[in-house]
PDB file of C-alpha atoms and ligand atoms in Angstrom:
ATOM      1  CA  UNK A   1    -186.316 105.190 -66.100  1.00 75.00           C
ATOM      2  CA  UNK A   2    -182.794 104.073 -65.163  1.00 83.00           C
ATOM      3  CA  UNK A   3    -180.065 105.915 -63.393  1.00 86.00           C
ATOM      4  CA  UNK A   4    -176.427 104.867 -63.584  1.00 91.00           C
ATOM      5  CA  UNK A   5    -174.381 105.132 -60.395  1.00 94.00           C
ATOM      6  CA  UNK A   6    -170.617 105.647 -60.670  1.00 93.00           C
ATOM      7  CA  UNK A   7    -167.733 106.386 -58.326  1.00 94.00           C
ATOM      8  CA  UNK A   8    -164.709 108.472 -59.303  1.00 93.00           C
ATOM      9  CA  UNK A   9    -161.937 110.337 -57.529  1.00 92.00           C
ATOM     10  CA  UNK A  10    -162.793 114.001 -57.133  1.00 87.00           C
ATOM     11  CA  UNK A  11    -160.245 115.162 -59.691  1.00 87.00           C
ATOM     12  CA  UNK A  12    -161.310 112.576 -62.261  1.00 87.00           C
ATOM     13  CA  UNK A  13    -164.891 113.669 -61.793  1.00 85.00           C
ATOM     14  CA  UNK A  14    -164.115 117.377 -62.365  1.00 83.00           C
ATOM     15  CA  UNK A  15    -162.125 116.389 -65.439  1.00 82.00           C
ATOM     16  CA  UNK A  16    -165.081 114.412 -66.754  1.00 81.00           C
ATOM     17  CA  UNK A  17    -167.374 117.371 -66.114  1.00 78.00           C
ATOM     18  CA  UNK A  18    -164.989 119.770 -67.817  1.00 73.00           C
ATOM     19  CA  UNK A  19    -164.864 117.594 -70.959  1.00 73.00           C
ATOM     20  CA  UNK A  20    -168.311 116.085 -71.139  1.00 71.00           C
ATOM     21  CA  UNK A  21    -170.532 118.524 -69.200  1.00 67.00           C
ATOM     22  CA  UNK A  22    -172.982 115.697 -68.394  1.00 73.00           C
ATOM     23  CA  UNK A  23    -175.896 116.388 -66.040  1.00 71.00           C
ATOM     24  CA  UNK A  24    -175.287 114.400 -62.873  1.00 75.00           C
ATOM     25  CA  UNK A  25    -176.474 114.081 -59.314  1.00 76.00           C
ATOM     26  CA  UNK A  26    -173.867 113.733 -56.532  1.00 79.00           C
ATOM     27  CA  UNK A  27    -175.020 111.037 -54.107  1.00 85.00           C
ATOM     28  CA  UNK A  28    -172.175 111.259 -51.599  1.00 85.00           C
ATOM     29  CA  UNK A  29    -168.484 111.841 -51.041  1.00 85.00           C
ATOM     30  CA  UNK A  30    -166.151 109.565 -49.108  1.00 85.00           C
ATOM     31  CA  UNK A  31    -162.551 108.494 -48.827  1.00 86.00           C
ATOM     32  CA  UNK A  32    -163.072 106.260 -51.936  1.00 88.00           C
ATOM     33  CA  UNK A  33    -164.202 109.183 -54.080  1.00 90.00           C
ATOM     34  CA  UNK A  34    -167.449 110.772 -55.188  1.00 90.00           C
ATOM     35  CA  UNK A  35    -170.499 108.625 -55.843  1.00 92.00           C
ATOM     36  CA  UNK A  36    -172.751 110.173 -58.461  1.00 89.00           C
ATOM     37  CA  UNK A  37    -175.576 109.225 -60.793  1.00 87.00           C
ATOM     38  CA  UNK A  38    -176.386 110.082 -64.402  1.00 86.00           C
ATOM     39  CA  UNK A  39    -179.529 109.402 -66.423  1.00 82.00           C
ATOM     40  CA  UNK A  40    -177.534 108.293 -69.469  1.00 84.00           C
ATOM     41  CA  UNK A  41    -174.710 105.719 -69.363  1.00 90.00           C
ATOM     42  CA  UNK A  42    -171.240 107.269 -69.545  1.00 90.00           C
ATOM     43  CA  UNK A  43    -169.003 106.009 -72.336  1.00 86.00           C
ATOM     44  CA  UNK A  44    -165.932 104.087 -71.159  1.00 87.00           C
ATOM     45  CA  UNK A  45    -167.026 103.900 -67.508  1.00 91.00           C
ATOM     46  CA  UNK A  46    -168.543 100.854 -65.831  1.00 94.00           C
ATOM     47  CA  UNK A  47    -171.390 101.790 -63.425  1.00 95.00           C
ATOM     48  CA  UNK A  48    -171.303 100.518 -59.834  1.00 95.00           C
ATOM     49  CA  UNK A  49    -174.984  99.731 -60.242  1.00 95.00           C
ATOM     50  CA  UNK A  50    -178.012 100.596 -62.388  1.00 94.00           C
ATOM     51  CA  UNK A  51    -181.153 101.644 -60.513  1.00 90.00           C
ATOM     52  CA  UNK A  52    -184.797 101.994 -61.522  1.00 85.00           C
ATOM     53  CA  UNK A  53    -185.978 105.497 -60.624  1.00 76.00           C
ATOM     54  CA  UNK A  54    -189.563 105.350 -61.779  1.00 69.00           C
ATOM     55  CA  UNK A  55    -190.920 107.154 -58.703  1.00 65.00           C
ATOM     56  CA  UNK A  56    -188.493 110.077 -58.951  1.00 67.00           C
ATOM     57  CA  UNK A  57    -189.317 110.369 -62.607  1.00 70.00           C
ATOM     58  CA  UNK A  58    -193.067 110.319 -61.933  1.00 72.00           C
ATOM     59  CA  UNK A  59    -192.581 112.899 -59.178  1.00 74.00           C
ATOM     60  CA  UNK A  60    -190.605 115.092 -61.541  1.00 74.00           C
ATOM     61  CA  UNK A  61    -193.276 114.783 -64.213  1.00 76.00           C
ATOM     62  CA  UNK A  62    -196.130 115.462 -61.784  1.00 77.00           C
ATOM     63  CA  UNK A  63    -194.617 118.866 -60.955  1.00 74.00           C
ATOM     64  CA  UNK A  64    -195.589 120.063 -64.453  1.00 78.00           C
ATOM     65  CA  UNK A  65    -199.335 120.175 -63.935  1.00 78.00           C
ATOM     66  CA  UNK A  66    -201.729 122.236 -66.021  1.00 86.00           C
ATOM     67  CA  UNK A  67    -201.097 125.989 -65.929  1.00 87.00           C
ATOM     68  CA  UNK A  68    -204.230 128.052 -66.491  1.00 88.00           C
ATOM     69  CA  UNK A  69    -204.303 131.644 -67.646  1.00 92.00           C
ATOM     70  CA  UNK A  70    -207.825 132.747 -68.505  1.00 94.00           C
ATOM     71  CA  UNK A  71    -209.086 130.394 -71.231  1.00 93.00           C
ATOM     72  CA  UNK A  72    -205.571 129.142 -72.029  1.00 95.00           C
ATOM     73  CA  UNK A  73    -204.379 125.870 -70.471  1.00 92.00           C
ATOM     74  CA  UNK A  74    -200.711 124.964 -70.784  1.00 91.00           C
ATOM     75  CA  UNK A  75    -199.799 121.279 -70.572  1.00 89.00           C
ATOM     76  CA  UNK A  76    -196.577 119.321 -70.957  1.00 85.00           C
ATOM     77  CA  UNK A  77    -196.554 117.071 -74.075  1.00 83.00           C
ATOM     78  CA  UNK A  78    -196.950 113.767 -72.200  1.00 85.00           C
ATOM     79  CA  UNK A  79    -200.401 114.723 -70.844  1.00 90.00           C
ATOM     80  CA  UNK A  80    -203.372 113.173 -72.636  1.00 94.00           C
ATOM     81  CA  UNK A  81    -206.319 115.506 -73.115  1.00 97.00           C
ATOM     82  CA  UNK A  82    -210.049 114.720 -73.209  1.00 98.00           C
ATOM     83  CA  UNK A  83    -212.570 117.480 -73.926  1.00 98.00           C
ATOM     84  CA  UNK A  84    -216.056 116.994 -72.448  1.00 98.00           C
ATOM     85  CA  UNK A  85    -218.787 119.522 -73.126  1.00 97.00           C
ATOM     86  CA  UNK A  86    -220.891 119.888 -69.955  1.00 95.00           C
ATOM     87  CA  UNK A  87    -224.315 118.355 -70.601  1.00 96.00           C
ATOM     88  CA  UNK A  88    -226.993 116.126 -69.092  1.00 95.00           C
ATOM     89  CA  UNK A  89    -225.105 112.819 -69.339  1.00 96.00           C
ATOM     90  CA  UNK A  90    -222.975 111.492 -66.472  1.00 97.00           C
ATOM     91  CA  UNK A  91    -219.222 111.686 -66.993  1.00 96.00           C
ATOM     92  CA  UNK A  92    -217.448 114.994 -66.518  1.00 96.00           C
ATOM     93  CA  UNK A  93    -214.490 113.467 -64.675  1.00 94.00           C
ATOM     94  CA  UNK A  94    -215.502 115.060 -61.384  1.00 95.00           C
ATOM     95  CA  UNK A  95    -216.942 111.864 -59.888  1.00 97.00           C
ATOM     96  CA  UNK A  96    -214.534 109.391 -58.202  1.00 98.00           C
ATOM     97  CA  UNK A  97    -216.077 106.416 -60.056  1.00 98.00           C
ATOM     98  CA  UNK A  98    -215.120 107.938 -63.416  1.00 98.00           C
ATOM     99  CA  UNK A  99    -211.638 108.931 -62.246  1.00 98.00           C
ATOM    100  CA  UNK A 100    -211.022 105.417 -60.900  1.00 98.00           C
ATOM    101  CA  UNK A 101    -211.877 104.018 -64.358  1.00 98.00           C
ATOM    102  CA  UNK A 102    -209.543 106.535 -66.001  1.00 98.00           C
ATOM    103  CA  UNK A 103    -206.696 105.368 -63.728  1.00 97.00           C
ATOM    104  CA  UNK A 104    -207.540 101.716 -64.339  1.00 97.00           C
ATOM    105  CA  UNK A 105    -207.644 102.257 -68.125  1.00 98.00           C
ATOM    106  CA  UNK A 106    -204.060 103.509 -67.969  1.00 97.00           C
ATOM    107  CA  UNK A 107    -203.045 100.189 -66.379  1.00 95.00           C
ATOM    108  CA  UNK A 108    -205.200  97.750 -68.294  1.00 97.00           C
ATOM    109  CA  UNK A 109    -205.422  99.186 -71.804  1.00 98.00           C
ATOM    110  CA  UNK A 110    -202.754  98.138 -74.262  1.00 97.00           C
ATOM    111  CA  UNK A 111    -202.089  99.920 -77.567  1.00 97.00           C
ATOM    112  CA  UNK A 112    -204.558  98.651 -80.180  1.00 98.00           C
ATOM    113  CA  UNK A 113    -206.978  96.976 -77.727  1.00 98.00           C
ATOM    114  CA  UNK A 114    -210.635  96.963 -78.731  1.00 98.00           C
ATOM    115  CA  UNK A 115    -212.763  98.470 -75.950  1.00 98.00           C
ATOM    116  CA  UNK A 116    -216.446  98.277 -75.026  1.00 98.00           C
ATOM    117  CA  UNK A 117    -217.693 100.962 -72.622  1.00 98.00           C
ATOM    118  CA  UNK A 118    -220.961  99.819 -71.003  1.00 98.00           C
ATOM    119  CA  UNK A 119    -222.923 102.844 -69.749  1.00 98.00           C
ATOM    120  CA  UNK A 120    -220.858 105.371 -71.673  1.00 98.00           C
ATOM    121  CA  UNK A 121    -222.737 108.509 -70.503  1.00 98.00           C
ATOM    122  CA  UNK A 122    -220.833 111.495 -71.916  1.00 98.00           C
ATOM    123  CA  UNK A 123    -218.466 109.048 -73.636  1.00 98.00           C
ATOM    124  CA  UNK A 124    -215.611 110.072 -71.376  1.00 98.00           C
ATOM    125  CA  UNK A 125    -214.157 106.575 -70.884  1.00 98.00           C
ATOM    126  CA  UNK A 126    -214.618 105.595 -74.516  1.00 98.00           C
ATOM    127  CA  UNK A 127    -212.892 108.797 -75.670  1.00 98.00           C
ATOM    128  CA  UNK A 128    -210.107 108.396 -73.091  1.00 98.00           C
ATOM    129  CA  UNK A 129    -209.568 104.833 -74.372  1.00 98.00           C
ATOM    130  CA  UNK A 130    -209.072 106.184 -77.884  1.00 98.00           C
ATOM    131  CA  UNK A 131    -206.718 108.884 -76.616  1.00 98.00           C
ATOM    132  CA  UNK A 132    -204.732 106.140 -74.837  1.00 98.00           C
ATOM    133  CA  UNK A 133    -204.295 104.260 -78.119  1.00 98.00           C
ATOM    134  CA  UNK A 134    -207.218 101.825 -78.267  1.00 98.00           C
ATOM    135  CA  UNK A 135    -208.290 100.313 -81.580  1.00 98.00           C
ATOM    136  CA  UNK A 136    -212.039  99.914 -82.123  1.00 98.00           C
ATOM    137  CA  UNK A 137    -214.071 101.560 -79.333  1.00 98.00           C
ATOM    138  CA  UNK A 138    -217.814 101.113 -78.791  1.00 98.00           C
ATOM    139  CA  UNK A 139    -219.800 102.968 -76.112  1.00 98.00           C
ATOM    140  CA  UNK A 140    -223.321 101.798 -75.286  1.00 98.00           C
ATOM    141  CA  UNK A 141    -225.984 103.403 -73.129  1.00 98.00           C
ATOM    142  CA  UNK A 142    -229.707 103.001 -72.451  1.00 98.00           C
ATOM    143  CA  UNK A 143    -230.164 106.799 -72.546  1.00 98.00           C
ATOM    144  CA  UNK A 144    -230.692 108.510 -75.915  1.00 98.00           C
ATOM    145  CA  UNK A 145    -229.341 111.761 -74.493  1.00 98.00           C
ATOM    146  CA  UNK A 146    -226.122 109.992 -73.428  1.00 98.00           C
ATOM    147  CA  UNK A 147    -225.648 108.511 -76.906  1.00 98.00           C
ATOM    148  CA  UNK A 148    -226.135 111.965 -78.468  1.00 98.00           C
ATOM    149  CA  UNK A 149    -223.591 113.522 -76.068  1.00 98.00           C
ATOM    150  CA  UNK A 150    -221.152 110.650 -76.565  1.00 98.00           C
ATOM    151  CA  UNK A 151    -221.216 111.335 -80.338  1.00 98.00           C
ATOM    152  CA  UNK A 152    -220.819 115.076 -79.827  1.00 98.00           C
ATOM    153  CA  UNK A 153    -217.886 114.638 -77.445  1.00 98.00           C
ATOM    154  CA  UNK A 154    -216.193 112.111 -79.724  1.00 98.00           C
ATOM    155  CA  UNK A 155    -216.440 114.664 -82.574  1.00 98.00           C
ATOM    156  CA  UNK A 156    -215.092 117.374 -80.274  1.00 98.00           C
ATOM    157  CA  UNK A 157    -212.034 115.202 -79.548  1.00 98.00           C
ATOM    158  CA  UNK A 158    -211.586 114.155 -83.180  1.00 98.00           C
ATOM    159  CA  UNK A 159    -211.771 110.439 -82.331  1.00 98.00           C
ATOM    160  CA  UNK A 160    -213.770 107.611 -83.830  1.00 98.00           C
ATOM    161  CA  UNK A 161    -216.051 106.109 -81.151  1.00 98.00           C
ATOM    162  CA  UNK A 162    -219.174 104.113 -82.014  1.00 98.00           C
ATOM    163  CA  UNK A 163    -221.847 105.497 -79.642  1.00 98.00           C
ATOM    164  CA  UNK A 164    -224.798 103.106 -79.647  1.00 98.00           C
ATOM    165  CA  UNK A 165    -228.166 102.953 -77.876  1.00 98.00           C
ATOM    166  CA  UNK A 166    -228.421  99.566 -76.193  1.00 98.00           C
ATOM    167  CA  UNK A 167    -227.861  97.124 -73.354  1.00 98.00           C
ATOM    168  CA  UNK A 168    -225.082  94.575 -72.940  1.00 98.00           C
ATOM    169  CA  UNK A 169    -227.259  91.770 -74.347  1.00 98.00           C
ATOM    170  CA  UNK A 170    -227.597  93.739 -77.627  1.00 97.00           C
ATOM    171  CA  UNK A 171    -223.827  93.732 -78.229  1.00 98.00           C
ATOM    172  CA  UNK A 172    -222.337  91.288 -80.719  1.00 97.00           C
ATOM    173  CA  UNK A 173    -218.768  89.989 -80.630  1.00 97.00           C
ATOM    174  CA  UNK A 174    -216.065  90.324 -78.013  1.00 98.00           C
ATOM    175  CA  UNK A 175    -213.617  93.051 -77.011  1.00 98.00           C
ATOM    176  CA  UNK A 176    -210.109  92.981 -75.496  1.00 98.00           C
ATOM    177  CA  UNK A 177    -211.269  95.196 -72.635  1.00 98.00           C
ATOM    178  CA  UNK A 178    -214.717  95.988 -71.232  1.00 98.00           C
ATOM    179  CA  UNK A 179    -215.140  98.962 -68.910  1.00 98.00           C
ATOM    180  CA  UNK A 180    -218.420  99.410 -67.021  1.00 98.00           C
ATOM    181  CA  UNK A 181    -219.030 102.238 -64.568  1.00 98.00           C
ATOM    182  CA  UNK A 182    -222.532 101.296 -63.387  1.00 98.00           C
ATOM    183  CA  UNK A 183    -223.858 100.476 -59.917  1.00 98.00           C
ATOM    184  CA  UNK A 184    -224.436  97.366 -57.834  1.00 98.00           C
ATOM    185  CA  UNK A 185    -228.164  97.211 -58.717  1.00 98.00           C
ATOM    186  CA  UNK A 186    -227.315  97.184 -62.437  1.00 98.00           C
ATOM    187  CA  UNK A 187    -224.504  94.637 -61.947  1.00 98.00           C
ATOM    188  CA  UNK A 188    -226.965  92.324 -60.114  1.00 98.00           C
ATOM    189  CA  UNK A 189    -229.132  92.280 -63.262  1.00 98.00           C
ATOM    190  CA  UNK A 190    -226.589  92.678 -66.054  1.00 98.00           C
ATOM    191  CA  UNK A 191    -223.166  91.409 -64.958  1.00 98.00           C
ATOM    192  CA  UNK A 192    -223.659  87.966 -66.488  1.00 98.00           C
ATOM    193  CA  UNK A 193    -224.620  89.575 -69.813  1.00 98.00           C
ATOM    194  CA  UNK A 194    -221.446  91.708 -69.678  1.00 98.00           C
ATOM    195  CA  UNK A 195    -218.953  88.919 -68.883  1.00 98.00           C
ATOM    196  CA  UNK A 196    -219.112  87.127 -72.281  1.00 98.00           C
ATOM    197  CA  UNK A 197    -218.322  90.427 -74.058  1.00 98.00           C
ATOM    198  CA  UNK A 198    -214.641  90.511 -73.035  1.00 98.00           C
ATOM    199  CA  UNK A 199    -211.759  88.282 -74.029  1.00 97.00           C
ATOM    200  CA  UNK A 200    -210.462  88.559 -70.425  1.00 96.00           C
ATOM    201  CA  UNK A 201    -209.916  92.134 -69.226  1.00 98.00           C
ATOM    202  CA  UNK A 202    -212.560  94.120 -67.340  1.00 98.00           C
ATOM    203  CA  UNK A 203    -212.797  97.340 -65.346  1.00 98.00           C
ATOM    204  CA  UNK A 204    -215.900  97.588 -63.144  1.00 98.00           C
ATOM    205  CA  UNK A 205    -216.711 100.742 -61.196  1.00 98.00           C
ATOM    206  CA  UNK A 206    -219.576 102.353 -59.296  1.00 98.00           C
ATOM    207  CA  UNK A 207    -219.290 100.174 -56.183  1.00 97.00           C
ATOM    208  CA  UNK A 208    -219.808 102.139 -52.978  1.00 97.00           C
ATOM    209  CA  UNK A 209    -218.444 100.801 -49.706  1.00 95.00           C
ATOM    210  CA  UNK A 210    -217.188  97.392 -48.628  1.00 94.00           C
ATOM    211  CA  UNK A 211    -220.730  95.918 -48.822  1.00 96.00           C
ATOM    212  CA  UNK A 212    -220.998  96.599 -52.594  1.00 96.00           C
ATOM    213  CA  UNK A 213    -217.440  95.398 -53.129  1.00 96.00           C
ATOM    214  CA  UNK A 214    -218.048  92.095 -51.308  1.00 96.00           C
ATOM    215  CA  UNK A 215    -221.344  91.450 -53.090  1.00 97.00           C
ATOM    216  CA  UNK A 216    -219.762  92.240 -56.459  1.00 97.00           C
ATOM    217  CA  UNK A 217    -216.782  89.968 -55.748  1.00 96.00           C
ATOM    218  CA  UNK A 218    -219.204  87.117 -54.902  1.00 97.00           C
ATOM    219  CA  UNK A 219    -220.999  87.681 -58.236  1.00 97.00           C
ATOM    220  CA  UNK A 220    -217.637  87.429 -60.032  1.00 97.00           C
ATOM    221  CA  UNK A 221    -216.552  84.326 -58.094  1.00 96.00           C
ATOM    222  CA  UNK A 222    -219.756  82.523 -59.116  1.00 96.00           C
ATOM    223  CA  UNK A 223    -218.452  82.752 -62.702  1.00 96.00           C
ATOM    224  CA  UNK A 224    -214.930  81.704 -61.689  1.00 95.00           C
ATOM    225  CA  UNK A 225    -213.463  85.243 -61.955  1.00 95.00           C
ATOM    226  CA  UNK A 226    -211.412  87.098 -59.338  1.00 93.00           C
ATOM    227  CA  UNK A 227    -210.363  90.759 -59.039  1.00 93.00           C
ATOM    228  CA  UNK A 228    -206.748  91.248 -60.079  1.00 94.00           C
ATOM    229  CA  UNK A 229    -206.692  94.861 -58.910  1.00 92.00           C
ATOM    230  CA  UNK A 230    -208.895  96.972 -56.620  1.00 94.00           C
ATOM    231  CA  UNK A 231    -208.784 100.773 -56.758  1.00 94.00           C
ATOM    232  CA  UNK A 232    -210.399 102.982 -54.085  1.00 95.00           C
ATOM    233  CA  UNK A 233    -211.249 106.671 -53.822  1.00 95.00           C
ATOM    234  CA  UNK A 234    -213.482 108.381 -51.251  1.00 95.00           C
ATOM    235  CA  UNK A 235    -215.166 105.068 -50.353  1.00 95.00           C
ATOM    236  CA  UNK A 236    -215.826 104.129 -54.012  1.00 97.00           C
ATOM    237  CA  UNK A 237    -214.285 100.952 -55.373  1.00 96.00           C
ATOM    238  CA  UNK A 238    -213.249  99.953 -58.868  1.00 97.00           C
ATOM    239  CA  UNK A 239    -212.349  96.355 -59.704  1.00 96.00           C
ATOM    240  CA  UNK A 240    -209.937  95.263 -62.410  1.00 95.00           C
ATOM    241  CA  UNK A 241    -210.100  91.700 -63.725  1.00 96.00           C
ATOM    242  CA  UNK A 242    -207.476  90.093 -65.923  1.00 95.00           C
ATOM    243  CA  UNK A 243    -203.969  91.047 -66.798  1.00 90.00           C
ATOM    244  CA  UNK A 244    -203.024  94.708 -66.294  1.00 83.00           C
ATOM    245  CA  UNK A 245    -199.858  93.925 -68.258  1.00 67.00           C
ATOM    246  CA  UNK A 246    -196.501  95.629 -68.147  1.00 49.00           C
ATOM    247  CA  UNK A 247    -196.890  99.108 -69.636  1.00 47.00           C
ATOM    248  CA  UNK A 248    -193.153  99.775 -69.327  1.00 39.00           C
ATOM    249  CA  UNK A 249    -192.389  96.776 -71.475  1.00 35.00           C
ATOM    250  CA  UNK A 250    -194.929  97.958 -74.063  1.00 31.00           C
TER     251      UNK A 250
HETATM  252  C1  LIG B   1    -222.441 106.237 -63.724  1.00 80.80           C
HETATM  253  S1  LIG B   1    -222.798 106.580 -65.388  1.00 80.80           S
HETATM  254  C2  LIG B   1    -221.191 106.349 -66.120  1.00 80.80           C
HETATM  255  C3  LIG B   1    -220.888 107.339 -67.225  1.00 80.80           C
HETATM  256  C4  LIG B   1    -219.430 107.295 -67.716  1.00 80.80           C
HETATM  257  N1  LIG B   1    -219.123 106.013 -68.286  1.00 80.80           N
HETATM  258  C5  LIG B   1    -218.460 107.597 -66.585  1.00 80.80           C
HETATM  259  O1  LIG B   1    -217.693 106.699 -66.190  1.00 80.80           O
HETATM  260  O2  LIG B   1    -218.442 108.727 -66.094  1.00 80.80           O
HETATM  261  C6  LIG B   1    -223.705 105.129 -65.851  1.00 80.80           C
HETATM  262  C7  LIG B   1    -224.330 105.178 -67.230  1.00 80.80           C
HETATM  263  O3  LIG B   1    -224.819 103.861 -67.508  1.00 80.80           O
HETATM  264  C8  LIG B   1    -226.052 103.922 -68.175  1.00 80.80           C
HETATM  265  N2  LIG B   1    -226.709 102.623 -67.921  1.00 80.80           N
HETATM  266  C9  LIG B   1    -227.376 102.227 -66.810  1.00 80.80           C
HETATM  267  N3  LIG B   1    -227.776 100.947 -66.956  1.00 80.80           N
HETATM  268  C10 LIG B   1    -227.341 100.515 -68.153  1.00 80.80           C
HETATM  269  C11 LIG B   1    -227.423  99.280 -68.862  1.00 80.80           C
HETATM  270  N4  LIG B   1    -228.070  98.240 -68.355  1.00 80.80           N
HETATM  271  N5  LIG B   1    -226.853  99.201 -70.092  1.00 80.80           N
HETATM  272  C12 LIG B   1    -226.211 100.255 -70.629  1.00 80.80           C
HETATM  273  N6  LIG B   1    -226.106 101.446 -70.004  1.00 80.80           N
HETATM  274  C13 LIG B   1    -226.653 101.578 -68.787  1.00 80.80           C
HETATM  275  C14 LIG B   1    -226.711 105.159 -67.611  1.00 80.80           C
HETATM  276  O4  LIG B   1    -227.676 105.681 -68.500  1.00 80.80           O
HETATM  277  C15 LIG B   1    -225.519 106.094 -67.396  1.00 80.80           C
HETATM  278  O5  LIG B   1    -225.315 106.930 -68.521  1.00 80.80           O
END
């Protein structure tokens, strides 16, 4: 978001306010007049400067968290909602590895991207991808229970996710983005079957501690790939590979 910084004499400013009633923020007063900012450009006035105020905006937005009253949850319209019915499959959103993937998806996923979720569990990441605007989304898992819950949760959210029983080597074709919240032991066996499934963007999670992270990075380097982004929470690491893109620019 941009803010437009102007300077006017005090009287001119009060005149402007009286006629236009624009919301503004006074930055400071001095002998040269009043410096103030608006969030819309003012007609007929040239700004001293235009500033990016992304952080203030994010801070402002983050103040409107969920409000709960009994079974009612009130959310502002920019929040994206995923419903997960508690079950046997992994993926309620409580575990840091899942939350790291959810953050990474918001950076790496572009509108319309096809997504493969390896080890989909409850389907949480596949469903979140759809909610974030993905095109085709496939979630695979080696557990029949997970596939059943993935389908149930996709229905609950009213999104079209293909929940399939299988391993990476069973998957045909390629996807814009592959997300895999697994663990180092599984990556040791299956990483090289996962890599050909993406056109270039990956999110890998489930790495605990620096030891896992270093071993995983070595596995990537052997195939000529490098992390482009590393996320951390409570000692868990999540690795992004490829171009996170510029979400602001669309
Ligand atoms: C840590 S859970 C992740 C669940 C969910 N994606 C999340 O982020 O919360 C890992 C899931 O991967 C599945 N899994 C383990 N090895 C797999 C493999 N080789 N291929 C596909 N799925 C696998 C497990 O059954 C489990 O459901």
